[in-house]
Amino acid sequence: MQETGNIKLGISIGDLNGIGCEVVLKTFEDSRMLDFCTPVIFASNKTISHQKSELGLEINYNGIHDASKAIDGKINVVNVWKETPVIKFGDPTPESGKYAIQSLKAAVAALKNNEIDVLVTAPINKNNIQAEDFKFPGHTDYLAQELEGESLMFMVTDGLRVGLLTDHVAVKDVATNITPQLIRSKVNTISNSLKMDFGIRKPKIALLGINPHSGDNGVIGKEDDEVLRPVIKEMSEKGHLVFGPYSADSFFGSDNYKNFDAILAAYHDQGLIPFKTLSFGKGVNFTAGLNKVRTSPDHGTAYEIAGKGVADNSSFKEAVFAAIHIFKNRQEYKELTGNPLKKHKLKRQG
C-alpha cells in the first residue's frame, strides 16, 4: 500500500481498562511522531474522547469509518463500535475483553486488505478475551491463523534479539514440544527475519539448552544431546551460522549474547526474563515470519496503574519505530532481491 505518503500504522487499542489507550495517546501526543507515520487507531471517537479526558491528555484526532480514509498528518480513529463501553480502570471485565477483540479483528482485517501497512497492538488480557469466536492464548496465535507464514515470537531491542522455540506452552510440556522439525522451522524463520527485517547478511544464531547446563552430558536430561545438538550440527553443515546449545544460566550474565545476532531460547521465561531485565522497558515484541509486520510493547495491561496517568509509553513508542523500521527494511530487501542488477551488486558486495 505504502507507495505515497506516510506509512499507515494501525493500532489495536487493547484492554480498555488497562494502560493501552494511555500509552497510545501519550505516544502521539508528541506531534513529531506524525512525521514518521500516520496512526490509525481502531476504537471509537467516544472511547478515545473519554480516555483522553480521564487521563488529562491534550490530543486531537480525526474520526473515520474506514481505515482507507486515514489522513496523513492526523491521528485517525476508526469507529469500530457505536456504543459507549463502561470503563473500569484496573478491572479486567468481560466487556473490556470484548472490545479489545473487536479492535484487534478490525485492525487485522484492515492489515489483510492493505488499508494499513503495519500493526502495533496494545496489551490485552489473555483471560477476558476468550469467547466462542476467539479461543487464542494471545495475539501471536491469532495472527498466525489470520496471516501467511510461520510465526515466531521475537523480542527485539538495541543489541539484543531473542526468539522462542516454544512460546505460550506450559513448562511441563516444553521438552515434548521441541522436535527436530520445530527447531529447523524456527532457525529458518529467525534467520530469514534477520536478513529481511534487520538487514543482517550472514546472521549468527545461538540456541540455549533445554535443560540446566544443557543436560550435563545426559545427567540432567537427554533432550539437548538427542534433539538439539544433532539439528544444530545438521544446519551448520548446510551453511547456517547456528551454535549451541549454551547453558542458559550463564549465557547472558557473561555477555556471550553480544557475540550473536539473535538467541533462540527453548521456552518463554528462559528467553523473556533476561530480555526484559536487559532491555529496561525499551523492548519490543515482534511477530517474525509472517507476511505482515506486527509489533507490540513488551509489557502487559498493568491494571495496577491504569487510569492514573503514570504509565511509561517508552516501549510502545519503540514498538512504533520498530514496525516502521522493519517495514522499510522489507521493502528494501524485496527491491534488492527482486532486481537482477541489484542482486548482482549485492552478491559482489558479499
Short mmCIF file of C-alpha atoms in Angstrom, two decimals:
data_model
loop_
_atom_site.label_atom_id
_atom_site.label_comp_id
_atom_site.label_asym_id
_atom_site.label_seq_id
_atom_site.Cartn_x
_atom_site.Cartn_y
_atom_site.Cartn_z
CA MET A 1 0.00 0.00 0.00
CA GLN A 2 2.70 2.47 1.03
CA GLU A 3 3.55 3.99 -2.34
CA THR A 4 2.84 7.61 -1.47
CA GLY A 5 2.57 9.40 1.84
CA ASN A 6 3.40 8.14 5.30
CA ILE A 7 3.38 4.56 6.45
CA LYS A 8 -0.16 3.80 7.66
CA LEU A 9 0.35 2.44 11.17
CA GLY A 10 -2.66 0.54 12.51
CA ILE A 11 -3.16 0.28 16.28
CA SER A 12 -5.42 -2.16 18.11
CA ILE A 13 -6.36 -0.47 21.36
CA GLY A 14 -6.03 -3.41 23.76
CA ASP A 15 -7.89 -3.76 27.06
CA LEU A 16 -9.76 -0.51 27.72
CA ASN A 17 -9.35 -0.96 31.48
CA GLY A 18 -5.57 -1.27 31.22
CA ILE A 19 -2.90 1.20 30.11
CA GLY A 20 -3.26 0.56 26.37
CA CYS A 21 -5.10 3.78 25.48
CA GLU A 22 -2.79 5.77 27.72
CA VAL A 23 0.47 4.63 26.11
CA VAL A 24 -1.01 5.03 22.62
CA LEU A 25 -2.27 8.57 23.22
CA LYS A 26 0.87 9.65 25.09
CA THR A 27 2.98 8.46 22.15
CA PHE A 28 1.05 10.54 19.63
CA GLU A 29 0.55 13.50 21.94
CA ASP A 30 4.01 14.35 20.58
CA SER A 31 3.07 15.76 17.17
CA ARG A 32 6.55 14.99 15.81
CA MET A 33 5.52 11.32 15.64
CA LEU A 34 3.23 12.25 12.73
CA ASP A 35 6.34 12.92 10.65
CA PHE A 36 7.18 9.20 10.82
CA CYS A 37 3.78 7.59 10.29
CA THR A 38 0.05 8.10 10.05
CA PRO A 39 -1.58 6.45 13.09
CA VAL A 40 -4.88 4.63 12.58
CA ILE A 41 -6.45 3.65 15.92
CA PHE A 42 -9.20 1.02 15.89
CA ALA A 43 -11.66 2.01 18.64
CA SER A 44 -14.31 4.78 18.57
CA ASN A 45 -14.46 8.56 18.89
CA LYS A 46 -16.38 8.32 22.16
CA THR A 47 -13.91 5.86 23.69
CA ILE A 48 -10.86 7.92 22.77
CA SER A 49 -12.56 11.13 23.94
CA HIS A 50 -13.39 9.55 27.31
CA GLN A 51 -9.88 8.15 27.76
CA LYS A 52 -8.10 11.40 26.92
CA SER A 53 -10.42 13.30 29.28
CA GLU A 54 -9.86 10.83 32.14
CA LEU A 55 -6.09 10.90 31.61
CA GLY A 56 -5.84 14.67 31.10
CA LEU A 57 -4.21 14.38 27.67
CA GLU A 58 -4.27 17.13 25.04
CA ILE A 59 -4.74 15.41 21.73
CA ASN A 60 -6.85 15.98 18.61
CA TYR A 61 -7.96 13.24 16.27
CA ASN A 62 -9.84 12.63 13.04
CA GLY A 63 -12.81 10.23 13.25
CA ILE A 64 -13.27 7.92 10.24
CA HIS A 65 -15.39 4.88 9.41
CA ASP A 66 -12.87 3.17 7.17
CA ALA A 67 -9.10 2.81 7.58
CA SER A 68 -8.58 3.59 3.90
CA LYS A 69 -9.83 7.14 4.60
CA ALA A 70 -7.00 7.91 7.03
CA ILE A 71 -5.44 11.36 6.54
CA ASP A 72 -1.69 11.95 6.74
CA GLY A 73 -0.61 14.42 9.42
CA LYS A 74 -3.52 13.49 11.71
CA ILE A 75 -4.32 10.91 14.36
CA ASN A 76 -7.09 8.83 12.82
CA VAL A 77 -9.67 6.87 14.82
CA VAL A 78 -11.67 4.18 13.04
CA ASN A 79 -15.12 3.86 14.62
CA VAL A 80 -15.28 0.11 15.18
CA TRP A 81 -18.23 0.34 17.60
CA LYS A 82 -21.02 2.87 18.15
CA GLU A 83 -21.91 2.19 21.78
CA THR A 84 -20.01 3.63 24.75
CA PRO A 85 -18.18 0.91 26.71
CA VAL A 86 -18.14 1.21 30.50
CA ILE A 87 -14.57 1.91 31.59
CA LYS A 88 -13.44 0.43 34.91
CA PHE A 89 -9.71 1.11 35.13
CA GLY A 90 -7.83 -1.73 36.76
CA ASP A 91 -10.64 -4.26 36.36
CA PRO A 92 -10.35 -6.96 33.66
CA THR A 93 -14.04 -7.17 32.79
CA PRO A 94 -15.68 -9.34 30.11
CA GLU A 95 -16.74 -6.11 28.39
CA SER A 96 -13.19 -4.75 28.15
CA GLY A 97 -12.08 -8.10 26.71
CA LYS A 98 -14.87 -8.00 24.13
CA TYR A 99 -13.86 -4.56 22.84
CA ALA A 100 -10.18 -5.49 22.79
CA ILE A 101 -11.02 -8.33 20.40
CA GLN A 102 -13.30 -6.15 18.27
CA SER A 103 -10.44 -3.69 17.87
CA LEU A 104 -7.93 -6.44 17.04
CA LYS A 105 -10.18 -8.14 14.49
CA ALA A 106 -10.91 -4.85 12.73
CA ALA A 107 -7.21 -3.94 12.66
CA VAL A 108 -6.16 -7.33 11.29
CA ALA A 109 -8.87 -7.17 8.61
CA ALA A 110 -7.54 -3.75 7.54
CA LEU A 111 -3.99 -5.15 7.52
CA LYS A 112 -5.02 -8.06 5.30
CA ASN A 113 -6.84 -5.66 2.96
CA ASN A 114 -3.75 -3.40 2.72
CA GLU A 115 -5.65 -0.47 4.22
CA ILE A 116 -2.83 -0.16 6.76
CA ASP A 117 0.82 -1.08 6.26
CA VAL A 118 1.78 -2.37 9.72
CA LEU A 119 0.09 -3.22 13.01
CA VAL A 120 1.06 -2.28 16.57
CA THR A 121 -1.01 -3.97 19.26
CA ALA A 122 -1.67 -2.52 22.72
CA PRO A 123 -1.76 -5.07 25.59
CA ILE A 124 -4.68 -7.45 26.08
CA ASN A 125 -5.66 -9.75 28.93
CA LYS A 126 -5.36 -13.41 27.92
CA ASN A 127 -8.24 -14.41 30.17
CA ASN A 128 -11.03 -11.97 29.38
CA ILE A 129 -10.52 -12.17 25.59
CA GLN A 130 -11.71 -15.77 25.47
CA ALA A 131 -15.02 -16.17 23.62
CA GLU A 132 -16.83 -18.60 21.35
CA ASP A 133 -15.27 -16.99 18.29
CA PHE A 134 -11.90 -16.22 19.88
CA LYS A 135 -10.03 -19.02 21.64
CA PHE A 136 -6.40 -18.00 21.41
CA PRO A 137 -3.85 -17.54 24.23
CA GLY A 138 -2.69 -14.24 22.75
CA HIS A 139 -2.03 -12.02 19.74
CA THR A 140 0.66 -14.22 18.18
CA ASP A 141 -1.53 -17.31 17.82
CA TYR A 142 -4.41 -15.33 16.30
CA LEU A 143 -2.11 -13.56 13.84
CA ALA A 144 -0.54 -16.89 12.88
CA GLN A 145 -4.00 -18.10 11.84
CA GLU A 146 -5.02 -14.94 10.01
CA LEU A 147 -1.79 -14.14 8.17
CA GLU A 148 0.58 -16.08 5.93
CA GLY A 149 3.86 -17.60 7.09
CA GLU A 150 5.38 -19.37 10.11
CA SER A 151 5.14 -17.12 13.17
CA LEU A 152 7.94 -16.60 15.69
CA MET A 153 7.77 -14.54 18.88
CA PHE A 154 10.85 -12.33 18.52
CA MET A 155 11.76 -9.91 21.32
CA VAL A 156 13.99 -7.13 20.00
CA THR A 157 15.85 -4.11 21.31
CA ASP A 158 19.17 -2.43 20.57
CA GLY A 159 21.90 -5.09 20.71
CA LEU A 160 19.65 -7.97 21.76
CA ARG A 161 17.15 -10.16 19.89
CA VAL A 162 15.56 -13.21 21.50
CA GLY A 163 13.31 -15.70 19.73
CA LEU A 164 11.41 -18.61 21.27
CA LEU A 165 11.20 -22.26 20.24
CA THR A 166 8.03 -22.58 22.32
CA ASP A 167 6.05 -19.56 23.50
CA HIS A 168 2.77 -19.97 25.40
CA VAL A 169 3.39 -23.59 26.41
CA ALA A 170 3.26 -24.96 29.97
CA VAL A 171 6.75 -25.70 31.33
CA LYS A 172 5.87 -29.38 31.83
CA ASP A 173 5.17 -29.67 28.07
CA VAL A 174 8.21 -27.79 26.75
CA ALA A 175 10.54 -30.75 26.13
CA THR A 176 7.93 -32.83 24.29
CA ASN A 177 7.04 -29.86 22.07
CA ILE A 178 10.62 -29.33 20.90
CA THR A 179 11.15 -31.54 17.87
CA PRO A 180 13.81 -31.52 15.12
CA GLN A 181 11.18 -30.17 12.71
CA LEU A 182 10.29 -27.31 15.08
CA ILE A 183 13.96 -26.38 15.59
CA ARG A 184 14.61 -26.31 11.84
CA SER A 185 11.50 -24.20 11.26
CA LYS A 186 12.34 -21.64 13.97
CA VAL A 187 16.00 -21.36 12.94
CA ASN A 188 14.96 -20.78 9.33
CA THR A 189 12.35 -18.22 10.37
CA ILE A 190 14.73 -16.29 12.63
CA SER A 191 17.49 -16.42 10.01
CA ASN A 192 15.21 -15.11 7.26
CA SER A 193 13.88 -12.38 9.55
CA LEU A 194 17.39 -11.22 10.45
CA LYS A 195 18.21 -10.91 6.75
CA MET A 196 14.94 -9.37 5.56
CA ASP A 197 13.79 -7.35 8.57
CA PHE A 198 17.10 -6.28 10.12
CA GLY A 199 19.48 -6.18 7.14
CA ILE A 200 21.95 -8.76 8.52
CA ARG A 201 23.53 -10.63 5.61
CA LYS A 202 25.04 -13.61 7.48
CA PRO A 203 23.23 -13.91 10.81
CA LYS A 204 24.82 -15.74 13.75
CA ILE A 205 22.29 -17.53 15.94
CA ALA A 206 22.78 -19.09 19.39
CA LEU A 207 20.49 -21.78 20.78
CA LEU A 208 20.01 -22.13 24.53
CA GLY A 209 19.81 -25.57 26.12
CA ILE A 210 16.52 -27.10 27.16
CA ASN A 211 17.80 -28.48 30.48
CA PRO A 212 20.02 -26.92 33.17
CA HIS A 213 23.65 -26.88 31.96
CA SER A 214 22.35 -28.15 28.58
CA GLY A 215 21.78 -31.55 30.19
CA ASP A 216 25.34 -32.06 31.53
CA ASN A 217 26.03 -34.83 29.01
CA GLY A 218 22.75 -36.56 29.77
CA VAL A 219 22.94 -36.37 33.57
CA ILE A 220 20.11 -33.77 33.72
CA GLY A 221 18.03 -34.87 30.73
CA LYS A 222 18.84 -36.18 27.27
CA GLU A 223 16.92 -33.72 25.10
CA ASP A 224 19.89 -31.45 24.47
CA ASP A 225 22.10 -34.30 23.26
CA GLU A 226 19.43 -36.24 21.41
CA VAL A 227 17.35 -33.42 19.88
CA LEU A 228 19.17 -30.05 19.89
CA ARG A 229 22.79 -31.00 19.10
CA PRO A 230 22.05 -33.18 16.03
CA VAL A 231 19.87 -30.48 14.43
CA ILE A 232 22.43 -27.75 15.17
CA LYS A 233 25.13 -29.92 13.54
CA GLU A 234 22.90 -30.66 10.55
CA MET A 235 22.02 -27.00 9.98
CA SER A 236 25.62 -25.89 10.44
CA GLU A 237 26.67 -28.31 7.71
CA LYS A 238 24.05 -26.72 5.45
CA GLY A 239 25.61 -23.28 5.90
CA HIS A 240 23.66 -21.80 8.80
CA LEU A 241 25.78 -19.95 11.37
CA VAL A 242 23.98 -21.62 14.27
CA PHE A 243 25.70 -22.54 17.54
CA GLY A 244 24.94 -24.20 20.87
CA PRO A 245 23.29 -25.41 22.91
CA TYR A 246 24.53 -22.96 25.53
CA SER A 247 23.81 -23.20 29.23
CA ALA A 248 21.11 -20.56 29.79
CA ASP A 249 22.07 -19.62 33.35
CA SER A 250 25.42 -18.06 32.42
CA PHE A 251 24.80 -17.05 28.81
CA PHE A 252 23.51 -13.54 29.44
CA GLY A 253 25.48 -12.71 32.57
CA SER A 254 28.75 -13.48 30.77
CA ASP A 255 27.78 -11.14 27.90
CA ASN A 256 28.08 -14.07 25.49
CA TYR A 257 24.83 -12.89 23.88
CA LYS A 258 26.73 -9.95 22.40
CA ASN A 259 28.56 -12.36 20.07
CA PHE A 260 25.34 -13.26 18.22
CA ASP A 261 22.72 -11.53 16.09
CA ALA A 262 19.93 -13.46 17.80
CA ILE A 263 19.33 -16.02 20.52
CA LEU A 264 16.77 -18.80 20.28
CA ALA A 265 15.51 -19.76 23.74
CA ALA A 266 13.83 -23.08 24.46
CA TYR A 267 10.83 -21.65 26.28
CA HIS A 268 9.07 -18.44 27.31
CA ASP A 269 10.66 -17.49 30.65
CA GLN A 270 14.13 -18.69 29.66
CA GLY A 271 14.18 -16.02 26.96
CA LEU A 272 11.92 -13.28 28.29
CA ILE A 273 13.27 -12.91 31.83
CA PRO A 274 16.81 -11.96 30.69
CA PHE A 275 15.44 -9.96 27.77
CA LYS A 276 13.17 -7.80 29.92
CA THR A 277 15.89 -7.42 32.55
CA LEU A 278 18.37 -6.13 29.98
CA SER A 279 16.00 -4.05 27.85
CA PHE A 280 14.76 -1.80 30.71
CA GLY A 281 11.28 -1.19 29.27
CA LYS A 282 12.58 -0.41 25.78
CA GLY A 283 11.88 -3.87 24.41
CA VAL A 284 9.55 -4.74 21.55
CA ASN A 285 7.63 -7.92 20.81
CA PHE A 286 7.82 -8.55 17.05
CA THR A 287 5.93 -11.39 15.37
CA ALA A 288 8.51 -12.51 12.81
CA GLY A 289 7.93 -14.90 9.95
CA LEU A 290 4.57 -13.55 8.76
CA ASN A 291 3.78 -11.69 5.55
CA LYS A 292 2.76 -8.59 7.51
CA VAL A 293 4.59 -6.61 10.20
CA ARG A 294 3.21 -6.64 13.75
CA THR A 295 4.90 -5.31 16.87
CA SER A 296 3.81 -4.59 20.43
CA PRO A 297 5.30 -3.24 23.66
CA ASP A 298 6.99 -5.78 25.93
CA HIS A 299 4.62 -5.18 28.87
CA GLY A 300 1.06 -6.13 29.77
CA THR A 301 -2.11 -4.30 30.76
CA ALA A 302 -0.63 -3.01 34.07
CA TYR A 303 -4.03 -2.78 35.75
CA GLU A 304 -2.43 -1.62 38.98
CA ILE A 305 -1.58 1.78 37.47
CA ALA A 306 -4.35 2.04 34.85
CA GLY A 307 -6.17 5.37 34.80
CA LYS A 308 -3.60 7.12 36.98
CA GLY A 309 -1.76 8.81 34.12
CA VAL A 310 1.64 7.46 35.20
CA ALA A 311 2.19 4.74 32.57
CA ASP A 312 5.50 4.89 30.69
CA ASN A 313 4.94 4.83 26.92
CA SER A 314 8.62 4.17 26.03
CA SER A 315 8.09 0.55 24.97
CA PHE A 316 5.03 1.41 22.88
CA LYS A 317 6.94 4.18 21.12
CA GLU A 318 9.79 1.74 20.45
CA ALA A 319 7.22 -0.69 19.01
CA VAL A 320 6.04 2.04 16.63
CA PHE A 321 9.58 2.81 15.47
CA ALA A 322 10.41 -0.90 15.15
CA ALA A 323 7.36 -1.51 12.93
CA ILE A 324 8.34 1.40 10.68
CA HIS A 325 11.97 0.30 10.53
CA ILE A 326 11.14 -3.33 9.75
CA PHE A 327 8.61 -2.35 7.09
CA LYS A 328 11.18 -0.18 5.32
CA ASN A 329 13.84 -2.90 5.59
CA ARG A 330 11.45 -5.39 3.98
CA GLN A 331 10.75 -3.00 1.14
CA GLU A 332 14.47 -2.51 0.54
CA TYR A 333 15.15 -6.26 0.76
CA LYS A 334 12.43 -7.03 -1.79
CA GLU A 335 13.80 -4.36 -4.10
CA LEU A 336 17.35 -5.65 -3.83
CA THR A 337 16.47 -9.33 -4.22
CA GLY A 338 13.88 -8.68 -6.92
CA ASN A 339 16.12 -6.61 -9.24
CA PRO A 340 18.73 -8.78 -11.08
CA LEU A 341 21.24 -5.92 -11.38
CA LYS A 342 20.94 -5.04 -7.71
CA LYS A 343 21.13 -8.74 -6.77
CA HIS A 344 24.40 -8.96 -8.69
CA LYS A 345 25.68 -5.85 -6.89
CA LEU A 346 24.63 -7.32 -3.51
CA LYS A 347 26.38 -10.61 -4.32
CA ARG A 348 29.60 -8.81 -5.27
CA GLN A 349 29.48 -6.81 -2.04
CA GLY A 350 29.18 -10.07 -0.06
#
